[in-house]
Amino acid sequence: MSAETNKRPTNNNGYIWIVAAFVLLVFGGFVISEATPLLFPTQGSAESRQVDDLFKFMLVIGGAIFLLVQGLLVYSVIRFRAKPGDTSDGPPIHGNATLELVWTAIPSVIVLVLVIYSYNVWISNTAAKDNEQVVQGIGRRFAWSFTYEVPETAIPDDVSVSDLSPTVQTQLEAKNSFTITSNELHTYVGRPVKVLLNTEDNQHAFWIPAMRIKQDLLAGRTTEARFTPIEAGNYPIVCAELCGDGHGAMRAEIVVHPDEETYLAWFNDTANTVFYPPEDPVERGRQILASGAYPCSGCHTLSDLGWQGVTGPNLNGVGDRADSVRAAATGETPEEYLHRSIYFPSEYLVPGFGALMPQFQPDDPGAPNYMPIEDHIAIVAYLCTQTSTGESVCDLDNLNQIAGQ
Ligand code: HEC
Ligand SMILES: [Cu+2]
């Protein structure tokens, strides 16, 4: 080492340099923490502000440490580069107790501050709020559905309970209310929401980036997610837990209505589909599938309903195929084939696909794969019309007979 490199700055100068470097690093941390959130989705909930503030706080610290480490690295590469022809070893340096104490103590303090800060955010964001809207969220491979309770008192005077579907009647008997289902989560600005989450198969995770919430769904347990929307709009809901083949298709939307009135307009429209179901089974089947009451959308593509799943065969034109290649392969009529491919899916596997479709059944209302016969017939009647002409290929009387009604 030359004499020059051994010359150290005087103590006074040293402090100034350290303070200057510290200020510069923290400033750099601030720049990083202010710039990064520009990439974030909308702050859709009251909670998202707290979460973002916590994240920005961590970015200031992380950004400053990043700049310190990278700065020292670049500095050292230039400053301590070996001179040409210098093949000697560097000076042997052993541990420095002061340095090690400092770089243990500072991170300990930082982590402690972060623990206290994030614990407070977590406690405040997960606390029960007054006047919560309670929604059941169900995750199934590979679709979300959301159910809302409708009290018996909401049934209009001109509707008699005995005309409602058997499933609704059973629910009314059991709990004086029934549920309506949607493949979207509907809420409105200012009303706190509590989503009770259940999975009907394996683990999923309910993630709404705009609300800054993410919560696992655990088999056999109900978990909760809470938030209060503050910004009207439609935002994505994503499954954040690799749950199988169609995981990437397991998406839905949250619709935040601007006020209670527009929310209730949606709610009443949806309840009316139960009070005044369409006479035509085809129309009824379309409505049932569009509601998201069954998880078909996560596995099948069907343009008429906007489905984009790829785990199972494309259902565009399935009526034509049921009437041609499938009829030839199974010896069944199209209505019989479509009926059996839902109640007994593994009996005949479409070439190129495995036995991944859940077996829907009409017998046990408590089971996740329950599909009552009246829903089933309507769904099959609808699939029978997925043809190039839009005409049904099925004999509906025969369908009623096969399905046992
Ligand atoms: C977890 C994924 C999954 C879900 C959910 C699912 N299916 Fe399937 N489906 C499949 C697979 C895979 C096949 C092909 C293998 C077979 O024939 O069983 C299939 C086959 C079918 C077929 C036969 C298609 C043809 O070309 O012959 C029909 C019809 C069908 N499904 C309807 C439905 C309906 C209606 C629902 C919702 C009530 C549904 N599926 C839910 C995966 C799924
Ligand atoms: Cu999932």
XYZ file of C-alpha atoms and ligand atoms in Angstrom:
449
model
C 0.000 0.000 0.000
C 1.317 3.450 -0.792
C 1.617 6.072 1.883
C -1.112 8.067 0.232
C -3.815 5.380 0.564
C -2.946 5.016 4.249
C -3.681 8.657 4.894
C -7.000 8.851 6.736
C -9.257 11.862 6.823
C -9.268 13.725 10.126
C -12.021 12.714 12.571
C -14.066 15.808 11.897
C -14.123 15.236 8.173
C -14.988 11.575 8.789
C -18.228 12.433 10.605
C -19.263 14.848 7.905
C -18.787 12.129 5.311
C -20.789 9.622 7.344
C -23.647 12.076 7.915
C -23.618 13.088 4.251
C -23.670 9.451 3.131
C -26.505 8.671 5.569
C -28.596 11.591 4.327
C -27.962 10.592 0.731
C -28.910 6.963 1.396
C -32.136 7.854 3.184
C -32.980 10.287 0.411
C -32.394 7.489 -2.119
C -34.617 5.212 -0.014
C -37.373 7.841 -0.148
C -37.087 8.128 -3.918
C -37.456 4.344 -4.236
C -40.371 4.250 -1.788
C -42.211 7.047 -3.594
C -41.580 5.682 -7.095
C -42.456 2.012 -6.528
C -46.129 2.522 -5.524
C -46.734 4.169 -8.912
C -46.838 0.562 -10.165
C -49.476 -0.495 -7.604
C -53.146 -1.132 -8.443
C -55.807 1.359 -7.295
C -56.152 1.873 -3.564
C -59.637 0.366 -3.497
C -60.169 -0.002 0.249
C -59.637 1.999 3.426
C -57.178 -0.699 4.497
C -55.087 -0.341 1.353
C -53.745 3.033 2.529
C -52.382 1.564 5.755
C -50.895 -1.393 3.916
C -49.246 0.873 1.353
C -47.884 3.191 4.048
C -46.342 0.209 5.814
C -44.916 -1.004 2.537
C -43.482 2.421 1.736
C -41.880 2.569 5.176
C -40.218 -0.787 4.489
C -39.121 0.469 1.069
C -37.354 3.493 2.586
C -35.333 1.192 4.839
C -34.842 -1.504 2.204
C -33.985 1.091 -0.450
C -31.365 2.782 1.759
C -29.779 -0.575 2.651
C -29.825 -1.581 -1.003
C -28.040 1.625 -2.002
C -25.538 1.259 0.870
C -24.631 -2.325 -0.042
C -24.500 -1.713 -3.788
C -22.661 1.595 -3.252
C -19.980 -0.060 -1.098
C -19.670 -2.839 -3.639
C -19.130 -0.479 -6.558
C -16.811 1.705 -4.463
C -14.728 -1.297 -3.401
C -14.472 -2.683 -6.904
C -12.964 0.597 -8.081
C -11.025 1.640 -4.996
C -9.418 -1.697 -4.100
C -8.768 -3.052 -7.569
C -5.375 -4.836 -7.838
C -2.752 -2.801 -9.673
C -1.507 -4.407 -12.892
C 1.171 -6.979 -12.020
C 0.233 -7.055 -8.319
C -0.209 -10.745 -7.501
C 0.304 -10.449 -3.747
C -2.418 -11.369 -1.219
C -4.478 -8.635 0.359
C -3.820 -7.699 4.024
C -5.183 -10.342 6.429
C -8.164 -8.840 8.278
C -9.832 -10.555 11.247
C -13.169 -9.894 12.883
C -14.083 -6.442 14.072
C -16.240 -6.666 17.192
C -17.531 -3.086 16.979
C -18.598 -3.483 13.378
C -20.361 -6.753 14.095
C -22.165 -5.271 17.060
C -23.354 -2.349 14.989
C -24.597 -4.429 12.096
C -26.459 -6.741 14.451
C -27.938 -3.997 16.611
C -29.237 -1.787 13.788
C -31.184 -4.539 11.956
C -32.570 -5.776 15.304
C -33.992 -2.347 16.005
C -35.377 -2.088 12.447
C -37.058 -5.500 12.695
C -38.537 -4.654 16.086
C -39.995 -1.396 14.761
C -41.440 -3.258 11.752
C -42.983 -5.923 14.004
C -44.779 -3.318 16.097
C -45.869 -1.261 13.098
C -47.161 -4.188 11.008
C -48.843 -5.839 13.979
C -50.825 -2.653 14.542
C -51.837 -2.464 10.879
C -52.880 -6.107 10.937
C -54.929 -5.722 14.139
C -56.726 -2.651 12.819
C -57.405 -4.144 9.350
C -58.757 -7.446 10.627
C -60.886 -5.993 13.437
C -64.661 -6.435 13.181
C -66.406 -3.292 11.882
C -69.923 -2.052 12.581
C -72.659 -2.949 10.108
C -70.634 -5.473 8.122
C -72.043 -6.957 4.950
C -71.478 -10.724 5.202
C -70.803 -12.691 2.015
C -69.865 -16.352 1.679
C -66.978 -16.893 -0.713
C -66.434 -20.366 -2.091
C -63.312 -21.533 -3.898
C -63.472 -24.619 -6.081
C -61.192 -25.887 -8.794
C -61.133 -23.540 -10.706
C -63.724 -20.871 -10.049
C -64.983 -18.518 -7.339
C -68.579 -18.073 -6.295
C -70.189 -15.749 -3.790
C -73.479 -16.311 -1.998
C -75.709 -13.817 -0.253
C -78.529 -14.506 2.194
C -82.025 -13.377 1.223
C -84.502 -13.320 4.136
C -87.907 -14.980 3.734
C -89.499 -11.555 4.259
C -88.040 -10.393 0.939
C -90.258 -12.778 -1.015
C -92.747 -10.635 -2.985
C -96.480 -11.076 -2.291
C -97.224 -12.435 -5.754
C -94.754 -15.303 -5.313
C -95.828 -18.393 -3.432
C -93.121 -20.417 -1.738
C -94.448 -23.657 -3.236
C -93.600 -22.333 -6.724
C -89.943 -21.778 -5.848
C -87.310 -24.374 -6.671
C -87.040 -27.317 -4.250
C -83.534 -26.202 -3.232
C -84.793 -22.759 -2.218
C -87.725 -24.315 -0.339
C -85.403 -26.615 1.605
C -83.233 -23.645 2.590
C -86.270 -21.605 3.672
C -87.457 -24.458 5.882
C -84.045 -24.810 7.479
C -83.148 -21.165 8.163
C -85.945 -18.809 7.015
C -83.700 -17.493 4.308
C -82.171 -18.684 1.052
C -79.006 -17.864 -0.837
C -78.401 -16.281 -4.191
C -75.165 -16.945 -6.004
C -72.950 -14.807 -8.189
C -69.589 -15.364 -9.848
C -68.801 -11.742 -8.972
C -68.409 -10.242 -5.515
C -70.791 -7.279 -5.284
C -70.210 -4.553 -2.697
C -70.569 -0.793 -2.489
C -68.483 2.180 -1.434
C -68.307 2.778 2.311
C -69.884 -0.488 3.516
C -67.475 -2.773 5.397
C -67.446 -6.304 3.980
C -66.693 -9.572 5.716
C -66.098 -12.484 3.345
C -66.380 -15.923 4.954
C -64.178 -18.196 2.905
C -64.533 -21.926 2.364
C -62.970 -24.320 -0.076
C -64.787 -27.328 -1.401
C -61.637 -29.146 -2.469
C -58.000 -28.250 -1.812
C -56.366 -25.053 -0.639
C -56.882 -21.771 -2.518
C -56.037 -18.173 -1.645
C -58.432 -15.274 -2.010
C -56.511 -12.250 -3.230
C -57.916 -8.850 -4.210
C -54.863 -6.750 -5.107
C -56.886 -3.509 -5.198
C -58.108 -4.114 -1.621
C -54.651 -5.262 -0.432
C -56.049 -8.417 1.120
C -54.972 -12.003 0.700
C -56.376 -14.874 2.721
C -55.918 -18.636 2.435
C -58.887 -20.990 2.094
C -58.341 -24.078 4.216
C -60.190 -27.373 3.872
C -62.581 -27.950 6.765
C -62.203 -24.449 8.161
C -63.821 -21.067 7.571
C -61.432 -18.160 7.205
C -62.317 -14.466 6.999
C -61.278 -11.498 4.915
C -62.348 -7.950 5.788
C -62.159 -4.681 3.916
C -64.085 -1.472 3.311
C -64.288 -0.395 -0.358
C -63.670 3.317 -0.938
C -63.474 3.505 -4.725
C -66.213 2.360 -7.138
C -65.096 0.127 -9.976
C -64.419 -3.448 -11.055
C -61.240 -5.099 -9.822
C -59.757 -8.581 -10.294
C -59.978 -11.355 -7.720
C -57.174 -13.850 -8.112
C -56.386 -17.277 -6.673
C -52.921 -16.926 -5.140
C -52.320 -20.561 -4.207
C -51.244 -23.059 -6.843
C -54.329 -25.286 -6.679
C -53.989 -27.494 -9.740
C -54.111 -27.587 -13.480
C -56.515 -24.656 -14.011
C -55.104 -22.413 -11.258
C -54.277 -19.629 -13.716
C -57.923 -19.498 -14.836
C -59.207 -19.161 -11.272
C -60.143 -15.508 -11.436
C -63.222 -13.458 -10.744
C -64.205 -9.848 -10.359
C -65.263 -7.653 -7.479
C -67.856 -5.047 -8.449
C -67.805 -2.045 -6.111
C -71.030 -0.135 -6.724
C -70.896 3.629 -6.106
C -73.722 3.503 -3.548
C -76.234 1.269 -1.781
C -78.944 2.023 -4.320
C -77.075 0.620 -7.333
C -75.972 -2.323 -5.218
C -79.574 -3.087 -4.233
C -80.651 -2.824 -7.875
C -78.205 -5.646 -8.672
C -79.249 -7.604 -5.587
C -82.962 -7.380 -6.399
C -82.370 -8.330 -10.043
C -80.486 -11.408 -8.911
C -83.115 -12.322 -6.306
C -85.789 -11.926 -9.009
C -84.167 -14.681 -11.066
C -85.055 -16.952 -8.134
C -88.547 -15.508 -7.574
C -89.443 -15.503 -11.268
C -87.378 -18.236 -12.919
C -87.697 -18.368 -16.717
C -90.207 -21.000 -17.914
C -87.911 -22.124 -20.697
C -85.446 -24.713 -19.309
C -82.792 -23.588 -21.817
C -82.979 -20.014 -20.534
C -83.025 -21.277 -16.940
C -79.960 -23.442 -17.562
C -78.098 -20.517 -19.054
C -78.974 -18.404 -16.018
C -77.804 -21.088 -13.571
C -74.472 -21.503 -15.338
C -73.973 -17.747 -15.712
C -74.585 -17.240 -11.976
C -71.452 -19.189 -11.109
C -73.379 -21.563 -8.846
C -71.233 -24.349 -10.350
C -67.493 -24.125 -11.024
C -67.656 -25.133 -14.724
C -66.174 -21.813 -15.942
C -62.757 -22.541 -14.454
C -62.330 -25.704 -16.547
C -64.300 -25.126 -19.737
C -64.341 -22.571 -22.511
C -67.779 -21.402 -23.642
C -68.042 -18.170 -25.606
C -71.737 -17.605 -24.879
C -70.938 -17.249 -21.144
C -67.443 -15.791 -21.432
C -65.765 -18.909 -19.972
C -62.085 -19.405 -20.704
C -61.005 -22.518 -18.758
C -58.793 -25.052 -20.523
C -58.651 -28.007 -18.106
C -61.631 -29.663 -19.836
C -62.816 -29.744 -23.448
C -64.068 -26.576 -25.124
C -67.879 -26.586 -24.832
C -68.510 -24.424 -27.889
C -70.544 -26.642 -30.209
C -70.838 -29.418 -27.611
C -74.446 -30.038 -28.717
C -73.307 -30.871 -32.253
C -70.571 -33.153 -30.966
C -72.961 -34.893 -28.553
C -75.143 -35.622 -31.564
C -72.298 -36.902 -33.757
C -68.893 -38.175 -32.528
C -69.976 -38.692 -28.908
C -73.180 -40.461 -29.907
C -71.102 -42.718 -32.170
C -68.542 -43.414 -29.427
C -71.025 -44.135 -26.625
C -74.170 -45.280 -28.422
C -76.149 -42.722 -26.390
C -78.623 -40.066 -27.491
C -77.251 -36.515 -27.135
C -79.423 -35.767 -24.072
C -78.328 -39.014 -22.462
C -74.660 -38.319 -23.251
C -74.731 -34.778 -21.801
C -76.709 -35.956 -18.781
C -74.194 -38.724 -18.061
C -71.136 -36.556 -18.724
C -72.174 -34.395 -15.745
C -73.504 -37.017 -13.304
C -71.000 -39.723 -14.356
C -68.089 -37.818 -15.957
C -65.474 -40.567 -15.718
C -67.677 -43.146 -17.430
C -66.653 -41.841 -20.855
C -63.538 -39.679 -21.034
C -63.252 -37.269 -23.921
C -60.092 -38.318 -25.815
C -57.073 -36.335 -24.632
C -58.515 -35.531 -21.182
C -58.147 -37.188 -17.787
C -60.783 -37.852 -15.118
C -60.528 -34.376 -13.610
C -64.164 -33.323 -13.704
C -66.005 -33.474 -10.369
C -68.867 -35.963 -10.305
C -71.994 -33.909 -9.665
C -74.793 -35.737 -7.824
C -78.454 -35.107 -6.909
C -78.629 -37.052 -3.637
C -76.680 -35.329 -0.880
C -77.544 -31.610 -0.523
C -74.767 -31.142 2.020
C -71.982 -32.263 -0.307
C -69.976 -29.768 -2.370
C -70.764 -31.507 -5.671
C -74.536 -31.361 -5.107
C -76.528 -30.570 -8.243
C -80.285 -31.007 -7.812
C -82.134 -32.644 -10.694
C -84.047 -29.496 -11.665
C -80.766 -27.587 -12.090
C -79.261 -30.538 -13.907
C -82.062 -30.808 -16.460
C -81.921 -27.072 -17.180
C -78.132 -27.179 -17.609
C -78.314 -30.137 -19.996
C -81.167 -28.489 -21.925
C -78.963 -25.424 -22.349
C -75.874 -27.422 -23.440
C -78.089 -29.170 -26.038
C -78.456 -25.788 -27.771
C -74.703 -25.214 -28.114
C -74.817 -25.985 -31.825
C -73.882 -24.193 -35.016
C -77.555 -23.360 -35.658
C -78.502 -22.651 -32.043
C -81.196 -25.334 -32.327
C -81.414 -27.994 -29.598
C -80.267 -31.472 -30.598
C -82.107 -33.059 -27.673
C -85.478 -34.578 -26.886
C -86.367 -32.856 -23.601
C -89.125 -35.319 -22.707
C -86.603 -38.090 -22.971
C -84.171 -36.029 -20.847
C -86.774 -35.631 -18.092
C -87.376 -39.346 -18.154
C -83.689 -40.318 -18.029
C -82.930 -37.842 -15.261
C -85.794 -39.315 -13.265
C -88.441 -36.615 -13.351
C -62.082 -29.404 -12.489
C -62.394 -29.187 -13.879
C -63.816 -29.352 -14.365
C -64.961 -28.778 -13.859
C -65.110 -27.919 -12.631
C -66.023 -29.155 -14.758
N -65.530 -29.942 -15.773
Fe -66.565 -30.695 -17.338
N -64.941 -31.707 -17.948
C -63.690 -31.619 -17.395
C -62.792 -32.546 -18.067
C -61.327 -32.752 -17.746
C -63.565 -33.191 -19.060
C -63.078 -34.255 -20.030
C -63.019 -35.620 -19.378
C -64.383 -36.207 -19.239
O -65.002 -36.489 -20.273
O -64.830 -36.402 -18.109
C -64.910 -32.627 -18.963
C -65.956 -32.965 -19.808
C -67.178 -32.345 -19.825
C -68.225 -32.563 -20.823
C -68.121 -33.430 -22.046
C -67.621 -32.549 -23.164
C -67.500 -33.199 -24.515
O -66.883 -32.574 -25.388
O -67.988 -34.307 -24.691
C -69.276 -31.760 -20.472
C -70.594 -31.621 -21.198
C -68.898 -31.045 -19.272
N -67.615 -31.438 -18.924
C -69.713 -30.142 -18.624
C -69.385 -29.543 -17.409
C -70.302 -28.726 -16.650
C -71.715 -28.347 -17.077
C -69.636 -28.355 -15.519
C -70.185 -27.541 -14.360
C -71.429 -27.980 -13.797
C -68.308 -28.938 -15.580
N -68.191 -29.641 -16.736
C -67.338 -28.754 -14.601
C -63.304 -30.801 -16.360
C -64.187 -30.079 -15.563
Cu -57.302 -21.859 -6.617
